[in-house]
């Protein structure tokens, strides 16, 4: 198990290098720092001095990958690639355009992202699986048909409308909770209830339908027939046999998103004014703050890879047949 | 000529898609085993009703794709000068909708603007009142007549639509049909009902839209119905052109990885693991930001603002395609790995058939159903993604009419009292109908093509 984990972690390194090279190419090779400076300072009437100053302030006044004018190891370390891109491997994200440390911002904003994302995830998972089990229990009946129709309808509505509609109904018409905002500690409850509810509701359609397909596929297997032949009740078959066996396909889709919860949801956070990583990213996109977007891309892939490894570990927990070696 | 045809990049790609579709329809028609699953789709009521609605959307989108620039009236010796405004055939068809612009917001079927204005009356007194609209209900003298007028026009238009629908159905029924097909098979009741309902509704809306703003007007007074109809093209292009990028990448790389294995497989797997490990919204955001820098620093590339917005749309499709091929690629790789161990493939290899021929004759036709299912299932997701990306600020050009920009514009008015709800409602219903129809159709296609479905 330990050997397997070490191998997996080592295998993640080339992928992270690939991500790093890709973002580097995207941000510095497709458009040179000169282009970015011109864009940020206004396309027309930019003097060469202003561009040089902009580059110097942000540390972009170095060669891309190879510094011929330096000596020794400096030929590699005094480059944009080394200082801006490779440094992310030691979680050194540098500074955003307004001069703040990106690493500090990430640490500060992580908790508010989690405060929304974690409950949404847990309640959502429970709700979707229960709804899917209910549909499976009544499969083939009108109730099941109505459930599937509801799911297809719900998944055809854009996520934007769930948020807009929820804010309008709950906050504006019924005045139950504030439209947006955030507070620290327990006072934040009234702010995070609505985003969580909306997050859960907006996922019902596609997730429940997906889980229902998984359960139905398990239902057609031989062990279910055996269990029924032994005289087990339908409920017992569903909950102890089908649910356990359906864990593997469910975990495949679910565990991988757990680490990404740190990143929050872009839409929810920006609509509800929650100071998490999602709204941080949106603000950076709107302000065209490339260093923040670059840091987020790297952090996102790092967390995704952690999620993949966690998925493998979770398989061993639910299925004794799986051995990692 | 009084106009100059304009072929934008996205138009060219749309024509390419149409050509591919026609060619595949031609091939499928002649092969009974390929036609069979499509017959199953045709027998599904849900699929056919969805198809009716989808084809209406596609018709609007297609008419909106035939672009041209009108000639300006000749002034001097400059010769022919063309307007910088790019119009489409659809714009010409709905000229009343396009040209009836008011000053600012007005509610659906309203006779007056949404906000009060001050003006001086005949006696020199300054009054504040809701000014009358320039076009919306301009033929009426006061509000009391409106209800009757709307009803009258709606029923007249609906009746005309119904008649056209009946004529179309009769014509369809008397077209030469396959031998052994009865009239009831040709024109089932549900099809008649849905066609007639659609034409009646269309007739009523068409008749009303010439004199009212059926869905109100937006901030700068443009008819919301016009905006919604124009958004259809953007949504459809995002949903279809993206496929043009996704398909070749996923097909060739997936099949090659599964068939050749070894280092080819390693390299391709590495590439798609790297791409899929970046959260897609962030990758799209990063790529769109970079593309925006390129577009902004090269303003001389574009003759009209429409061509700039259009290039951004095509780039967006390209980027969406680059980020979404990995899932399909993985599926195809797995299926090819399974197929290459089949006896008939081994037999072909033993006979010395070349790899290229094995791939094109034996492997690719056998993974086609996976591709088809993936393409139709992805469509609705892409239409929804457009709205979200435009909201985040990395979607289509702000000057391009799309569901995302409509929602974005309307959202800023959420705080107004009373609320400006009609833009949101229009975007909501149009998107819901389009995506729902696409989802239902995709389900029917999946059921018909998926070999794992047991049919009795």
XYZ file of C-alpha atoms in Angstrom:
781
model
C 0.000 0.000 0.000
C 2.729 2.475 1.035
C 4.836 1.479 -1.964
C 1.823 1.949 -4.206
C 1.157 5.413 -2.807
C 4.755 6.463 -3.289
C 4.619 5.257 -6.866
C 1.404 7.171 -7.469
C 2.862 10.336 -6.005
C 5.971 9.969 -8.148
C 3.744 9.438 -11.156
C 1.958 12.702 -10.364
C 5.177 14.691 -10.783
C 5.437 14.424 -14.591
C 1.781 15.393 -14.862
C 2.323 18.472 -12.731
C 5.361 19.346 -14.840
C 3.134 19.030 -17.892
C 0.528 21.336 -16.355
C 3.250 23.771 -15.430
C 4.736 23.816 -18.926
C 1.294 24.172 -20.467
C 0.365 27.173 -18.334
C 3.787 28.660 -18.930
C 3.338 28.335 -22.696
C -0.184 29.735 -22.469
C 0.734 32.753 -20.392
C 4.199 33.690 -21.636
C 4.800 32.203 -25.073
C 1.451 32.671 -26.842
C 1.600 36.309 -25.791
C 4.896 37.823 -24.762
C 5.075 39.929 -21.581
C 5.286 42.930 -23.943
C 1.848 42.103 -25.334
C 0.419 41.777 -21.848
C 1.918 45.084 -20.788
C 0.486 46.802 -23.848
C -2.912 45.303 -23.138
C -2.903 46.328 -19.467
C -1.653 49.837 -20.145
C -4.088 50.441 -23.008
C -3.355 49.241 -26.511
C -2.660 52.567 -28.188
C -0.066 55.187 -27.279
C 2.096 53.073 -25.007
C 5.702 54.096 -24.755
C 8.504 51.578 -24.584
C 9.475 53.066 -21.200
C 6.069 52.356 -19.726
C 6.244 48.761 -20.933
C 9.707 48.299 -19.435
C 8.558 49.769 -16.139
C 5.478 47.521 -16.050
C 7.637 44.474 -16.721
C 10.192 45.449 -14.120
C 7.560 45.977 -11.424
C 6.245 42.481 -11.952
C 9.586 40.812 -12.533
C 8.855 40.020 -16.168
C 12.000 41.805 -17.399
C 13.978 38.583 -17.748
C 14.440 36.109 -20.581
C 11.826 33.359 -20.834
C 13.795 30.158 -20.264
C 17.509 30.783 -20.694
C 19.424 33.786 -19.440
C 22.555 34.055 -21.604
C 23.825 37.186 -19.883
C 24.121 35.564 -16.443
C 26.737 33.147 -15.214
C 26.594 29.704 -13.615
C 23.225 28.437 -12.372
C 21.864 31.952 -12.802
C 21.414 31.208 -16.495
C 18.471 29.059 -15.443
C 17.289 30.650 -12.224
C 17.205 34.240 -13.487
C 14.442 33.537 -15.979
C 10.681 34.006 -16.009
C 10.151 30.268 -16.172
C 12.174 29.552 -13.064
C 10.888 32.418 -10.966
C 7.236 32.498 -12.007
C 6.391 28.981 -13.100
C 8.761 26.437 -11.586
C 8.501 28.132 -8.193
C 4.910 26.953 -7.924
C 6.165 23.434 -7.176
C 7.170 24.632 -3.721
C 3.800 26.452 -3.461
C 5.453 29.815 -4.004
C 2.765 31.684 -5.920
C 4.240 35.177 -5.969
C 2.262 38.410 -5.813
C -0.947 39.533 -7.456
C -1.199 42.764 -9.427
C -2.283 44.720 -6.359
C 0.863 43.621 -4.576
C -0.591 41.044 -2.157
C 0.891 37.625 -1.627
C -1.237 35.088 -3.493
C -0.260 32.328 -1.075
C -1.605 34.313 1.907
C -4.827 35.122 0.081
C -5.368 31.445 -0.704
C -4.916 30.428 2.925
C -7.266 33.154 4.139
C -10.002 32.513 1.619
C -9.919 28.746 1.848
C -12.156 28.498 4.921
C -15.038 30.485 3.473
C -14.906 28.392 0.305
C -15.024 25.248 2.401
C -17.872 26.579 4.550
C -20.068 26.580 1.457
C -18.626 23.722 -0.556
C -18.326 21.042 2.115
C -21.948 21.127 3.379
C -23.192 21.397 -0.211
C -21.188 18.331 -1.098
C -22.241 16.214 1.888
C -25.927 17.141 1.918
C -25.986 16.873 -1.847
C -24.475 13.404 -1.906
C -26.936 12.195 0.699
C -29.917 13.762 -1.099
C -28.966 12.508 -4.557
C -28.301 8.953 -3.432
C -31.540 8.846 -1.430
C -33.567 10.201 -4.332
C -31.937 7.743 -6.725
C -32.603 4.843 -4.321
C -36.222 5.921 -4.067
C -36.581 5.918 -7.836
C -34.896 2.522 -8.034
C -37.229 1.116 -5.398
C -40.249 2.220 -7.420
C -38.667 1.450 -10.781
C -41.052 1.076 -13.683
C -43.907 2.789 -11.882
C -45.399 6.217 -12.527
C -43.447 7.542 -9.546
C -40.160 6.515 -11.167
C -41.199 8.044 -14.499
C -42.154 11.287 -12.794
C -38.816 11.306 -10.967
C -36.862 10.847 -14.185
C -38.934 13.519 -15.934
C -38.248 15.882 -13.038
C -34.524 15.115 -13.270
C -34.411 15.820 -17.009
C -36.297 19.061 -16.456
C -34.002 20.141 -13.607
C -30.840 19.380 -15.545
C -32.078 21.453 -18.486
C -32.150 24.627 -16.414
C -28.960 26.658 -16.425
C -27.162 26.904 -13.077
C -27.406 30.675 -13.319
C -31.178 30.530 -13.029
C -31.106 28.465 -9.861
C -29.031 31.150 -8.216
C -30.967 34.100 -9.636
C -34.329 32.472 -8.913
C -33.302 31.430 -5.405
C -32.017 34.886 -4.534
C -35.173 36.450 -5.909
C -37.618 34.173 -4.112
C -35.948 33.625 -0.770
C -34.155 36.892 -0.228
C -36.145 39.435 -2.150
C -39.733 38.220 -1.913
C -39.744 36.370 1.387
C -36.905 38.273 3.103
C -35.721 35.123 4.857
C -31.959 35.604 4.503
C -29.744 38.428 3.222
C -29.143 38.440 -0.544
C -25.378 38.287 -0.221
C -22.550 38.808 2.198
C -20.414 36.895 4.644
C -19.431 36.986 8.302
C -16.936 35.056 10.348
C -17.827 32.362 12.831
C -21.379 31.243 13.566
C -22.881 34.468 12.306
C -22.139 33.315 8.792
C -24.944 30.736 9.056
C -27.624 33.034 7.694
C -25.399 33.859 4.741
C -24.444 30.340 3.772
C -27.823 28.606 4.075
C -29.151 29.806 0.743
C -26.002 29.054 -1.309
C -25.941 25.543 0.136
C -29.611 24.882 -0.617
C -29.236 26.222 -4.151
C -26.068 24.217 -4.673
C -27.851 21.022 -3.634
C -30.969 21.693 -5.701
C -29.058 22.580 -8.852
C -27.264 19.241 -8.818
C -30.290 17.002 -8.241
C -31.153 16.517 -11.908
C -27.959 15.154 -13.361
C -26.608 13.417 -10.235
C -29.746 11.538 -9.199
C -30.297 10.381 -12.732
C -26.708 9.161 -12.944
C -26.959 7.269 -9.645
C -30.279 5.769 -10.718
C -28.596 4.359 -13.842
C -25.850 2.857 -11.681
C -28.354 1.277 -9.280
C -30.467 -0.113 -12.116
C -27.392 -1.674 -13.678
C -26.544 -3.355 -10.383
C -30.148 -4.509 -10.033
C -29.858 -6.618 -13.175
C -26.907 -8.615 -11.848
C -27.015 -12.206 -10.721
C -26.265 -11.637 -7.047
C -29.478 -9.605 -6.772
C -31.478 -12.536 -8.098
C -29.728 -14.823 -5.607
C -30.494 -12.467 -2.773
C -34.146 -12.325 -3.761
C -34.242 -16.115 -4.108
C -32.996 -16.378 -0.547
C -36.130 -14.505 0.395
C -34.645 -11.156 1.325
C -36.990 -8.212 1.236
C -36.619 -5.719 -1.596
C -35.509 -3.001 0.824
C -32.813 -5.207 2.231
C -31.580 -6.149 -1.234
C -31.418 -2.503 -2.177
C -29.712 -1.185 0.924
C -27.295 -3.914 1.886
C -26.429 -5.476 -1.457
C -27.020 -3.018 -4.283
C -25.891 0.081 -2.414
C -22.618 -1.523 -1.356
C -21.845 -2.799 -4.813
C -22.734 0.502 -6.409
C -20.181 2.235 -4.192
C -17.312 1.711 -6.642
C -18.829 3.620 -9.588
C -20.200 6.256 -7.210
C -16.843 6.774 -5.508
C -15.130 7.080 -8.886
C -17.085 10.212 -9.600
C -17.333 11.597 -6.095
C -14.008 11.308 -4.287
C -12.114 13.108 -7.003
C -14.028 16.336 -6.361
C -13.421 16.400 -2.602
C -10.037 18.176 -2.766
C -11.445 20.573 -5.373
C -13.960 21.755 -2.774
C -11.189 24.010 -1.517
C -11.472 25.949 -4.744
C -15.143 26.686 -4.120
C -17.669 27.374 -6.792
C -17.016 30.303 -9.094
C -20.667 31.145 -9.713
C -22.085 30.686 -6.220
C -19.341 32.646 -4.532
C -19.484 35.554 -6.922
C -23.297 35.809 -6.802
C -23.427 35.648 -3.016
C -20.387 37.803 -2.388
C -18.554 35.141 -0.410
C -14.852 35.914 -0.029
C -13.622 32.482 -1.099
C -11.255 31.210 -3.737
C -13.979 31.039 -6.384
C -14.793 34.722 -6.208
C -11.058 35.433 -5.980
C -10.612 33.699 -9.319
C -13.546 35.537 -10.920
C -12.221 38.874 -9.715
C -8.803 37.980 -11.091
C -10.323 37.033 -14.453
C -12.247 40.291 -14.642
C -9.207 42.322 -13.617
C -7.039 40.273 -15.994
C -4.655 39.466 -13.175
C -2.709 36.724 -14.902
C -0.555 35.669 -11.965
C -3.609 34.784 -9.844
C -5.224 32.803 -12.675
C -1.935 30.960 -13.205
C -1.673 30.100 -9.521
C -5.273 28.856 -9.498
C -4.742 26.637 -12.544
C -1.759 25.003 -10.861
C -3.492 24.638 -7.505
C -6.559 23.159 -9.185
C -4.608 20.461 -10.968
C -2.622 19.682 -7.845
C -5.856 19.107 -5.925
C -7.321 17.066 -8.770
C -4.355 14.710 -8.692
C -4.694 14.381 -4.921
C -8.321 13.474 -5.598
C -7.333 10.722 -8.004
C -5.041 9.166 -5.420
C -7.759 9.422 -2.761
C -10.151 7.658 -5.134
C -7.814 4.694 -5.364
C -7.463 4.523 -1.598
C -11.225 4.710 -1.143
C -11.661 1.665 -3.375
C -9.779 -0.474 -0.873
C -12.040 0.767 1.893
C -15.326 -0.224 0.236
C -14.238 -3.274 -1.733
C -12.056 -5.885 -0.024
C -11.261 -7.422 -3.405
C -9.283 -4.362 -4.439
C -5.646 -4.509 -3.362
C -3.302 -1.690 -4.265
C 0.044 -3.024 -5.318
C -25.422 44.091 -56.579
C -27.024 45.852 -53.661
C -25.351 43.579 -51.153
C -22.107 41.755 -50.610
C -22.239 38.238 -49.151
C -20.054 37.910 -46.062
C -18.663 34.576 -44.977
C -17.613 34.747 -41.364
C -15.437 31.985 -39.936
C -18.265 30.471 -37.967
C -20.506 30.513 -41.073
C -17.947 28.518 -42.991
C -17.752 25.982 -40.173
C -21.539 25.705 -40.063
C -21.603 24.944 -43.783
C -18.900 22.364 -43.226
C -21.057 20.694 -40.566
C -24.083 20.738 -42.859
C -22.012 19.143 -45.625
C -20.784 16.418 -43.254
C -24.327 15.751 -42.044
C -25.686 15.523 -45.588
C -22.886 13.192 -46.620
C -23.472 10.886 -43.651
C -27.231 10.917 -44.268
C -26.519 9.867 -47.844
C -24.318 6.984 -46.683
C -26.742 5.858 -43.967
C -29.751 5.841 -46.324
C -28.190 3.113 -48.429
C -27.215 0.778 -45.623
C -30.005 -1.033 -43.849
C -27.975 -1.871 -40.727
C -27.067 1.781 -40.221
C -30.615 2.880 -40.841
C -32.088 0.523 -38.256
C -31.196 2.476 -35.090
C -32.431 5.670 -36.719
C -35.764 3.940 -37.370
C -35.917 3.262 -33.646
C -35.320 6.962 -33.000
C -38.077 7.798 -35.497
C -40.473 5.540 -33.648
C -39.942 7.362 -30.377
C -42.601 10.018 -29.842
C -40.487 12.007 -27.455
C -37.632 12.101 -29.940
C -39.793 13.264 -32.824
C -41.480 16.050 -30.865
C -38.051 17.194 -29.638
C -36.791 17.026 -33.193
C -39.631 19.248 -34.382
C -38.697 21.881 -31.824
C -34.971 21.486 -32.413
C -35.443 21.890 -36.156
C -37.274 25.183 -35.582
C -34.292 26.390 -33.568
C -31.902 25.127 -36.209
C -33.885 26.883 -38.947
C -33.609 30.208 -37.114
C -29.921 29.619 -36.482
C -29.278 28.702 -40.096
C -31.102 31.737 -41.522
C -29.083 33.818 -39.105
C -25.903 32.355 -40.572
C -26.391 33.695 -44.116
C -24.609 37.011 -43.654
C -24.228 39.952 -45.985
C -23.354 43.646 -46.001
C -25.893 45.944 -47.635
C -24.717 48.571 -50.124
C -24.971 52.167 -48.972
C -26.767 54.625 -51.276
C -24.256 55.848 -53.880
C -23.016 59.314 -52.918
C -20.121 60.275 -55.156
C -17.439 58.785 -57.320
C -16.215 56.442 -54.595
C -17.995 53.571 -56.313
C -19.926 51.025 -54.332
C -19.591 51.389 -50.593
C -20.914 48.701 -48.285
C -22.232 49.261 -44.819
C -19.972 48.107 -41.992
C -23.005 46.517 -40.359
C -23.162 42.785 -41.068
C -26.748 41.592 -41.418
C -28.182 38.148 -41.944
C -31.152 36.847 -43.912
C -32.890 36.334 -40.596
C -32.421 40.008 -39.738
C -34.196 40.917 -42.970
C -37.060 38.530 -42.256
C -37.660 40.080 -38.856
C -37.004 43.681 -39.902
C -39.917 45.038 -37.813
C -38.460 43.405 -34.685
C -34.980 44.643 -35.437
C -35.862 48.237 -36.264
C -38.554 48.859 -33.634
C -36.210 50.047 -30.938
C -37.515 52.090 -28.053
C -35.623 54.362 -25.717
C -35.159 51.960 -22.825
C -36.936 49.220 -20.826
C -40.595 48.478 -21.459
C -42.613 45.558 -20.167
C -44.106 42.873 -22.440
C -47.126 44.227 -24.377
C -46.602 47.609 -22.721
C -47.745 50.815 -24.373
C -45.464 53.009 -22.287
C -41.862 53.031 -21.184
C -40.879 51.499 -17.865
C -39.573 54.734 -16.347
C -41.291 58.098 -15.905
C -40.027 61.097 -17.797
C -40.698 64.817 -17.451
C -42.202 66.684 -20.341
C -44.058 69.947 -20.893
C -47.657 69.800 -22.025
C -49.592 72.294 -24.154
C -50.128 74.717 -21.255
C -46.452 74.895 -20.430
C -46.826 72.727 -17.295
C -44.109 70.226 -16.491
C -45.547 66.768 -15.876
C -43.948 63.468 -14.997
C -45.540 60.542 -16.704
C -44.765 57.331 -18.528
C -44.086 58.293 -22.143
C -45.790 56.291 -24.893
C -43.655 53.837 -26.830
C -42.644 54.728 -30.338
C -43.672 51.371 -31.809
C -45.156 49.067 -29.165
C -48.929 49.344 -29.542
C -48.610 52.677 -31.334
C -51.840 52.035 -33.242
C -53.914 52.106 -30.062
C -55.219 55.327 -28.557
C -55.427 54.132 -24.941
C -54.727 51.187 -22.683
C -58.366 50.018 -22.498
C -58.317 48.786 -26.071
C -55.256 46.666 -25.560
C -56.735 43.442 -24.174
C -59.254 43.176 -27.004
C -56.670 44.013 -29.630
C -54.162 41.467 -28.352
C -56.823 38.780 -28.282
C -58.005 39.636 -31.773
C -54.539 39.652 -33.275
C -53.481 36.512 -31.454
C -56.512 34.552 -32.637
C -56.207 35.820 -36.211
C -52.509 34.938 -36.328
C -53.135 31.626 -34.611
C -55.837 30.769 -37.126
C -53.549 31.578 -40.036
C -50.826 29.430 -38.443
C -53.291 26.598 -37.946
C -54.320 26.736 -41.614
C -50.711 26.667 -42.775
C -50.085 23.740 -40.442
C -53.056 21.814 -41.814
C -51.937 22.471 -45.387
C -48.417 21.269 -44.558
C -49.768 18.088 -42.943
C -52.030 17.340 -45.908
C -49.136 17.867 -48.299
C -46.942 15.554 -46.198
C -49.642 12.884 -46.120
C -49.983 12.837 -49.886
C -46.275 12.751 -50.675
C -45.282 9.359 -52.086
C -44.728 7.042 -49.119
C -42.912 3.774 -48.603
C -44.839 0.739 -49.699
C -46.883 -0.844 -46.955
C -46.941 2.302 -44.846
C -50.429 3.280 -43.825
C -51.651 6.843 -43.466
C -51.785 6.469 -39.693
C -48.143 5.356 -39.623
C -47.168 8.263 -41.795
C -49.050 10.880 -39.812
C -49.581 9.683 -36.237
C -52.006 11.721 -34.155
C -49.328 12.962 -31.745
C -47.308 14.355 -34.654
C -50.323 16.140 -36.096
C -51.182 17.653 -32.728
C -47.651 18.863 -32.052
C -47.195 20.322 -35.547
C -50.524 22.143 -35.415
C -49.880 23.454 -31.893
C -46.481 24.770 -32.974
C -47.715 26.501 -36.118
C -50.648 28.050 -34.243
C -48.360 29.427 -31.572
C -45.885 30.705 -34.155
C -48.687 32.368 -36.149
C -50.029 34.127 -33.076
C -46.593 35.341 -31.967
C -45.669 36.517 -35.487
C -48.854 38.529 -35.797
C -48.438 40.118 -32.359
C -44.728 40.821 -32.712
C -45.233 43.256 -35.590
C -47.089 45.770 -33.419
C -46.146 44.879 -29.817
C -42.989 44.050 -27.925
C -44.190 40.594 -26.998
C -41.320 40.025 -24.558
C -40.646 43.672 -23.747
C -37.526 45.670 -24.531
C -34.115 45.769 -22.889
C -31.988 48.576 -21.477
C -31.262 50.217 -24.830
C -34.748 49.504 -26.116
C -34.048 46.476 -28.307
C -36.913 44.004 -28.551
C -36.206 41.054 -26.234
C -37.849 38.598 -28.627
C -35.327 39.670 -31.272
C -32.453 39.226 -28.804
C -33.675 35.769 -27.821
C -33.997 34.651 -31.423
C -30.539 35.980 -32.264
C -29.085 34.164 -29.243
C -30.144 30.861 -30.740
C -27.420 30.982 -33.377
C -24.700 31.611 -30.788
C -25.900 28.730 -28.649
C -26.158 26.350 -31.578
C -22.713 27.285 -32.864
C -21.124 26.710 -29.473
C -22.879 23.352 -29.261
C -21.982 22.133 -32.743
C -18.735 23.758 -33.886
C -17.031 22.607 -30.684
C -17.750 19.074 -31.844
C -15.697 19.724 -34.972
C -12.651 20.191 -32.735
C -13.472 17.467 -30.222
C -14.250 14.701 -32.683
C -11.087 14.426 -34.792
C -8.850 14.797 -31.723
C -10.713 12.245 -29.639
C -11.232 9.827 -32.505
C -7.689 9.712 -33.864
C -5.875 9.898 -30.553
C -8.227 7.519 -28.748
C -8.217 4.890 -31.461
C -4.457 5.207 -32.020
C -3.744 4.832 -28.301
C -5.924 1.767 -28.016
C -4.752 0.117 -31.205
C -0.988 0.740 -31.230
C -0.448 0.657 -27.461
C 3.201 0.932 -26.359
C 4.768 4.378 -26.401
C 1.958 5.876 -28.523
C -0.479 4.948 -25.789
C 1.819 6.347 -23.097
C 2.218 9.684 -24.834
C -1.492 10.098 -25.581
C -2.469 9.068 -22.069
C 0.017 11.552 -20.645
C -1.399 14.364 -22.780
C -4.986 13.740 -21.784
C -4.188 13.237 -18.136
C -2.419 16.586 -18.066
C -5.278 18.343 -19.840
C -8.003 16.743 -17.774
C -6.247 17.429 -14.494
C -6.702 21.170 -14.989
C -10.206 22.203 -13.877
C -11.881 23.025 -17.172
C -13.316 26.426 -16.215
C -9.861 27.621 -15.215
C -8.222 26.292 -18.356
C -10.900 27.926 -20.499
C -10.559 31.161 -18.556
C -6.794 31.191 -18.973
C -6.986 30.432 -22.687
C -9.718 33.012 -23.344
C -7.787 35.695 -21.455
C -4.756 34.990 -23.589
C -6.831 35.012 -26.765
C -8.274 38.379 -25.763
C -4.757 39.784 -25.457
C -3.961 38.575 -28.967
C -7.167 40.042 -30.404
C -6.678 43.364 -28.648
C -3.089 43.765 -29.746
C -3.939 43.040 -33.406
C -6.922 45.292 -34.174
C -5.948 45.525 -37.850
C -6.940 41.895 -38.475
C -10.647 42.651 -38.485
C -12.684 44.538 -41.083
C -15.858 44.813 -39.005
C -16.704 44.461 -35.347
C -18.856 41.475 -36.298
C -15.837 39.646 -37.664
C -13.942 40.328 -34.446
C -16.760 39.019 -32.288
C -17.093 36.079 -34.626
C -13.425 35.152 -34.401
C -13.718 35.216 -30.640
C -16.681 32.855 -30.883
C -14.730 30.458 -33.092
C -11.777 30.602 -30.704
C -14.096 29.904 -27.804
C -15.369 26.798 -29.596
C -11.779 25.786 -30.255
C -10.859 26.181 -26.605
C -13.974 24.368 -25.397
C -13.119 21.587 -27.826
C -9.520 21.411 -26.627
C -10.664 20.996 -23.041
C -13.485 18.535 -23.643
C -12.035 15.871 -25.909
C -10.347 13.954 -23.119
C -13.436 12.152 -21.836
C -14.426 10.828 -25.253
C -10.803 9.951 -26.010
C -10.626 7.786 -22.893
C -13.846 5.987 -23.842
C -12.633 5.325 -27.375
C -9.281 4.080 -26.157
C -10.969 1.587 -23.874
C -13.315 0.370 -26.583
C -10.465 -0.005 -29.095
C -8.430 -1.985 -26.571
C -11.378 -4.361 -26.349
C -11.976 -4.504 -30.100
C -8.384 -5.188 -31.094
C -8.490 -8.525 -29.283
C -11.500 -9.656 -31.324
C -11.027 -12.616 -33.643
C -11.884 -10.739 -36.801
C -9.227 -8.141 -36.128
C -6.661 -10.841 -35.463
C -7.730 -12.547 -38.680
C -7.276 -9.314 -40.601
C -3.822 -8.898 -39.061
C -2.919 -12.471 -39.959
C -3.936 -11.817 -43.567
C -1.529 -8.901 -43.611
C -4.120 -6.127 -43.870
C -2.409 -2.807 -43.171
C -2.985 -1.057 -39.845
C -4.560 1.921 -41.552
C -7.082 -0.291 -43.298
C -7.905 -2.249 -40.161
C -8.533 1.030 -38.369
C -10.735 2.482 -41.084
C -12.636 -0.691 -41.995
C -12.968 -2.530 -38.711
C -12.285 -0.340 -35.717
C -13.717 3.096 -36.503
C -17.124 1.861 -37.784
C -17.436 -0.148 -34.591
C -16.885 2.811 -32.282
C -19.179 5.140 -34.228
C -22.119 4.620 -31.880
C -20.027 5.798 -28.915
C -19.091 8.947 -30.818
C -22.646 9.670 -31.854
C -23.977 9.239 -28.323
C -21.207 11.424 -26.885
C -21.837 14.178 -29.428
C -25.577 14.435 -28.877
C -25.181 14.178 -25.102
C -22.556 16.949 -25.040
C -24.614 19.399 -27.047
C -26.914 20.576 -24.265
C -24.050 20.852 -21.797
C -22.197 23.167 -24.166
C -25.234 25.418 -24.631
C -25.502 25.732 -20.852
C -21.749 26.270 -20.497
C -21.890 29.249 -22.857
C -24.199 31.138 -20.503
C -22.017 30.431 -17.481
C -18.778 31.350 -19.253
C -20.254 34.591 -20.590
C -21.314 35.426 -17.059
C -17.825 34.748 -15.720
C -16.478 37.055 -18.428
C -14.668 34.465 -20.512
C -17.485 33.667 -22.916
C -18.491 35.295 -26.175
C -17.675 38.880 -27.071
C -19.847 41.311 -25.045
C -21.134 42.785 -28.314
C -22.386 39.405 -29.490
C -25.992 38.571 -28.690
C -26.164 35.368 -26.659
C -28.108 33.903 -23.756
C -25.135 34.571 -21.495
C -24.908 38.261 -22.355
C -28.698 38.586 -22.015
C -28.644 37.103 -18.524
C -25.638 39.181 -17.607
C -27.324 42.394 -18.699
C -30.582 41.527 -16.959
C -28.902 40.539 -13.723
C -27.670 44.044 -13.100
C -31.315 45.168 -12.942
C -32.256 42.605 -10.287
C -32.208 45.256 -7.593
C -34.636 47.557 -9.430
C -38.076 48.026 -7.973
C -40.370 46.891 -9.574
C -38.145 44.288 -11.123
C -37.225 44.062 -14.786
C -37.987 40.385 -15.171
C -38.724 39.876 -18.855
C -35.175 39.572 -20.218
C -34.392 36.898 -17.656
C -37.679 35.116 -18.277
C -37.144 35.141 -22.037
C -33.599 33.772 -21.741
C -34.836 31.187 -19.238
C -37.637 29.847 -21.448
C -35.705 29.861 -24.687
C -32.757 28.070 -23.088
C -35.005 25.635 -21.260
C -36.905 24.661 -24.410
C -33.717 24.297 -26.453
C -31.803 22.310 -23.835
C -34.773 20.177 -22.836
C -35.484 19.251 -26.449
C -31.793 18.469 -26.974
C -31.666 16.340 -23.810
C -34.766 14.347 -24.720
C -33.536 13.803 -28.262
C -30.126 12.743 -26.968
C -31.759 10.237 -24.636
C -33.702 8.704 -27.510
C -30.547 8.480 -29.631
C -28.659 6.843 -26.785
C -31.409 4.328 -26.195
C -31.507 3.479 -29.893
C -27.754 3.122 -30.369
C -26.518 1.710 -27.097
C -25.947 -2.016 -27.636
C -26.255 -2.641 -23.905
C -29.914 -1.628 -23.909
C -31.994 -4.769 -24.002
C -34.777 -4.572 -26.518
C -37.716 -6.883 -26.441
